mmCIF file of C-alpha atoms in Angstrom:
data_model
loop_
_atom_site.group_PDB
_atom_site.id
_atom_site.type_symbol
_atom_site.label_atom_id
_atom_site.label_comp_id
_atom_site.label_asym_id
_atom_site.label_seq_id
_atom_site.Cartn_x
_atom_site.Cartn_y
_atom_site.Cartn_z
ATOM 1 C CA UNK A 38 -57.958 -34.397 -11.674
ATOM 2 C CA UNK A 39 -55.269 -32.439 -9.857
ATOM 3 C CA UNK A 40 -52.571 -30.763 -11.930
ATOM 4 C CA UNK A 41 -49.394 -32.231 -10.439
ATOM 5 C CA UNK A 42 -46.905 -30.051 -12.394
ATOM 6 C CA UNK A 43 -48.707 -26.887 -11.254
ATOM 7 C CA UNK A 44 -48.906 -28.135 -7.650
ATOM 8 C CA UNK A 45 -45.147 -28.727 -7.820
ATOM 9 C CA UNK A 46 -44.671 -25.158 -9.117
ATOM 10 C CA UNK A 47 -46.674 -23.776 -6.173
ATOM 11 C CA UNK A 48 -44.478 -25.793 -3.793
ATOM 12 C CA UNK A 49 -41.371 -24.353 -5.474
ATOM 13 C CA UNK A 50 -42.913 -20.877 -5.280
ATOM 14 C CA UNK A 51 -43.591 -21.157 -1.548
ATOM 15 C CA UNK A 52 -39.987 -22.341 -1.072
ATOM 16 C CA UNK A 53 -38.741 -19.266 -2.981
ATOM 17 C CA UNK A 54 -37.265 -21.308 -5.823
ATOM 18 C CA UNK A 55 -38.974 -19.530 -8.740
ATOM 19 C CA UNK A 56 -37.678 -16.187 -10.023
ATOM 20 C CA UNK A 57 -41.145 -14.676 -10.517
ATOM 21 C CA UNK A 58 -42.184 -15.262 -6.885
ATOM 22 C CA UNK A 59 -38.812 -15.369 -5.145
ATOM 23 C CA UNK A 60 -39.658 -12.305 -3.036
ATOM 24 C CA UNK A 61 -43.136 -13.568 -2.081
ATOM 25 C CA UNK A 62 -43.241 -15.164 1.352
ATOM 26 C CA UNK A 63 -46.024 -17.234 2.867
ATOM 27 C CA UNK A 64 -49.034 -16.608 5.082
ATOM 28 C CA UNK A 65 -52.304 -18.537 4.671
ATOM 29 C CA UNK A 66 -54.187 -15.543 6.070
ATOM 30 C CA UNK A 67 -53.590 -13.334 3.023
ATOM 31 C CA UNK A 68 -54.001 -13.790 -0.713
ATOM 32 C CA UNK A 69 -51.200 -11.383 -1.694
ATOM 33 C CA UNK A 70 -50.331 -8.588 0.732
ATOM 34 C CA UNK A 71 -47.364 -6.680 2.126
ATOM 35 C CA UNK A 72 -45.922 -8.001 5.363
ATOM 36 C CA UNK A 73 -47.323 -6.388 8.517
ATOM 37 C CA UNK A 74 -47.581 -7.216 12.211
ATOM 38 C CA UNK A 75 -50.905 -8.917 11.507
ATOM 39 C CA UNK A 76 -49.537 -10.578 8.365
ATOM 40 C CA UNK A 77 -46.003 -11.855 9.026
ATOM 41 C CA UNK A 78 -43.992 -13.863 6.530
ATOM 42 C CA UNK A 79 -44.024 -17.482 7.734
ATOM 43 C CA UNK A 80 -41.764 -18.793 4.969
ATOM 44 C CA UNK A 81 -38.601 -18.251 6.990
ATOM 45 C CA UNK A 82 -37.204 -16.104 4.157
ATOM 46 C CA UNK A 83 -38.039 -12.650 5.576
ATOM 47 C CA UNK A 84 -39.886 -11.423 2.477
ATOM 48 C CA UNK A 85 -41.685 -8.081 2.193
ATOM 49 C CA UNK A 86 -44.813 -9.667 0.641
ATOM 50 C CA UNK A 87 -46.799 -12.772 1.567
ATOM 51 C CA UNK A 88 -49.264 -14.994 -0.203
ATOM 52 C CA UNK A 89 -51.323 -18.042 0.665
ATOM 53 C CA UNK A 90 -51.458 -21.190 -1.468
ATOM 54 C CA UNK A 91 -54.159 -19.609 -3.651
ATOM 55 C CA UNK A 92 -52.151 -16.384 -3.936
ATOM 56 C CA UNK A 93 -49.032 -18.218 -5.092
ATOM 57 C CA UNK A 94 -51.068 -20.237 -7.625
ATOM 58 C CA UNK A 95 -52.808 -17.091 -8.891
ATOM 59 C CA UNK A 96 -49.543 -15.221 -9.429
ATOM 60 C CA UNK A 97 -47.991 -18.177 -11.251
ATOM 61 C CA UNK A 98 -50.983 -18.387 -13.592
ATOM 62 C CA UNK A 99 -51.541 -14.654 -14.196
ATOM 63 C CA UNK A 100 -48.008 -13.319 -13.869
ATOM 64 C CA UNK A 101 -49.058 -9.893 -12.606
ATOM 65 C CA UNK A 102 -47.134 -7.677 -10.145
ATOM 66 C CA UNK A 103 -47.807 -8.269 -6.437
ATOM 67 C CA UNK A 104 -49.266 -4.765 -6.143
ATOM 68 C CA UNK A 105 -51.862 -5.589 -8.793
ATOM 69 C CA UNK A 106 -52.730 -8.957 -7.222
ATOM 70 C CA UNK A 107 -53.194 -7.230 -3.864
ATOM 71 C CA UNK A 108 -56.194 -5.340 -5.232
ATOM 72 C CA UNK A 109 -57.758 -8.177 -7.253
ATOM 73 C CA UNK A 110 -61.129 -9.699 -6.368
ATOM 74 C CA UNK A 111 -60.615 -12.551 -3.895
ATOM 75 C CA UNK A 112 -63.211 -14.762 -5.573
ATOM 76 C CA UNK A 113 -61.333 -14.383 -8.858
ATOM 77 C CA UNK A 114 -58.067 -15.310 -7.148
ATOM 78 C CA UNK A 115 -59.687 -18.418 -5.639
ATOM 79 C CA UNK A 116 -61.269 -19.471 -8.941
ATOM 80 C CA UNK A 117 -58.092 -19.018 -10.970
ATOM 81 C CA UNK A 118 -56.049 -20.833 -8.312
ATOM 82 C CA UNK A 119 -58.597 -23.668 -8.220
ATOM 83 C CA UNK A 120 -58.352 -24.184 -11.983
ATOM 84 C CA UNK A 121 -54.550 -23.788 -12.020
ATOM 85 C CA UNK A 122 -54.225 -26.567 -9.431
ATOM 86 C CA UNK A 123 -56.860 -28.769 -11.100
ATOM 87 C CA UNK A 124 -59.114 -28.844 -8.035
ATOM 88 C CA UNK A 125 -62.831 -29.364 -7.609
ATOM 89 C CA UNK A 126 -64.675 -26.643 -5.669
ATOM 90 C CA UNK A 127 -64.735 -28.911 -2.598
ATOM 91 C CA UNK A 128 -61.005 -29.607 -2.840
ATOM 92 C CA UNK A 129 -60.292 -25.888 -3.225
ATOM 93 C CA UNK A 130 -62.382 -25.060 -0.151
ATOM 94 C CA UNK A 131 -60.573 -27.762 1.826
ATOM 95 C CA UNK A 132 -57.168 -26.513 0.702
ATOM 96 C CA UNK A 133 -57.758 -22.771 0.943
ATOM 97 C CA UNK A 134 -59.975 -22.499 4.035
ATOM 98 C CA UNK A 135 -61.115 -25.660 5.821
ATOM 99 C CA UNK A 136 -58.132 -26.449 7.993
ATOM 100 C CA UNK A 137 -58.542 -28.707 11.034
ATOM 101 C CA UNK A 138 -59.607 -26.752 14.123
ATOM 102 C CA UNK A 139 -56.170 -26.681 15.757
ATOM 103 C CA UNK A 140 -54.484 -25.281 12.628
ATOM 104 C CA UNK A 141 -54.933 -21.514 12.286
ATOM 105 C CA UNK A 142 -54.594 -19.798 8.911
ATOM 106 C CA UNK A 143 -52.639 -16.857 10.319
ATOM 107 C CA UNK A 144 -50.040 -19.074 12.027
ATOM 108 C CA UNK A 145 -49.683 -22.004 9.629
ATOM 109 C CA UNK A 146 -46.005 -22.639 8.832
ATOM 110 C CA UNK A 147 -45.034 -22.894 5.186
ATOM 111 C CA UNK A 148 -43.666 -26.384 5.865
ATOM 112 C CA UNK A 149 -47.145 -27.680 6.769
ATOM 113 C CA UNK A 150 -48.629 -26.189 3.590
ATOM 114 C CA UNK A 151 -45.823 -27.732 1.529
ATOM 115 C CA UNK A 152 -46.404 -31.174 3.110
ATOM 116 C CA UNK A 153 -50.123 -30.853 2.351
ATOM 117 C CA UNK A 154 -49.433 -29.905 -1.265
ATOM 118 C CA UNK A 155 -47.020 -32.841 -1.604
ATOM 119 C CA UNK A 156 -49.744 -35.211 -0.338
ATOM 120 C CA UNK A 157 -52.237 -33.597 -2.732
ATOM 121 C CA UNK A 158 -49.881 -34.189 -5.678
ATOM 122 C CA UNK A 159 -49.291 -37.811 -4.619
ATOM 123 C CA UNK A 160 -52.863 -38.801 -3.717
ATOM 124 C CA UNK A 161 -55.213 -36.269 -5.298
ATOM 125 C CA UNK A 162 -56.662 -35.605 -1.845
ATOM 126 C CA UNK A 163 -56.409 -32.597 0.459
ATOM 127 C CA UNK A 164 -55.088 -33.996 3.742
ATOM 128 C CA UNK A 165 -53.861 -31.325 6.136
ATOM 129 C CA UNK A 166 -52.908 -33.775 8.854
ATOM 130 C CA UNK A 167 -51.235 -36.692 7.133
ATOM 131 C CA UNK A 168 -50.229 -40.019 8.629
ATOM 132 C CA UNK A 169 -47.785 -38.704 11.214
ATOM 133 C CA UNK A 170 -50.482 -36.562 12.807
ATOM 134 C CA UNK A 171 -53.060 -39.361 12.811
ATOM 135 C CA UNK A 172 -50.613 -41.687 14.582
ATOM 136 C CA UNK A 173 -49.916 -39.031 17.233
ATOM 137 C CA UNK A 174 -53.607 -38.442 18.009
#
């Protein structure tokens, strides 16, 4: 069963509303890394560090510095994030990696990730596209 309070904390983290992750931006193509040309901050907040959904969840659970998280094992980050969010392995794979073909990890806006997390909290299902995208197809 998904952990709605923790999903809501990840949403707040991506929005920059939590003190511990206020300077962490968003990019689904990196767990926790400094901003670079290949890894821009897509949060709209011009942060010096970025993290994906799993990276934000990991930092909220562990509470370590960004520099430490940057060097952590990616499988550990995924596993801790999965448990923090209350996801099955399949749900975690769908949320962390298996985006629809036209959505690219490296260019996914934070707003789309937030909408997906809001649907996950409401329905318990990972749905990257949502109703408005289905109607437009």
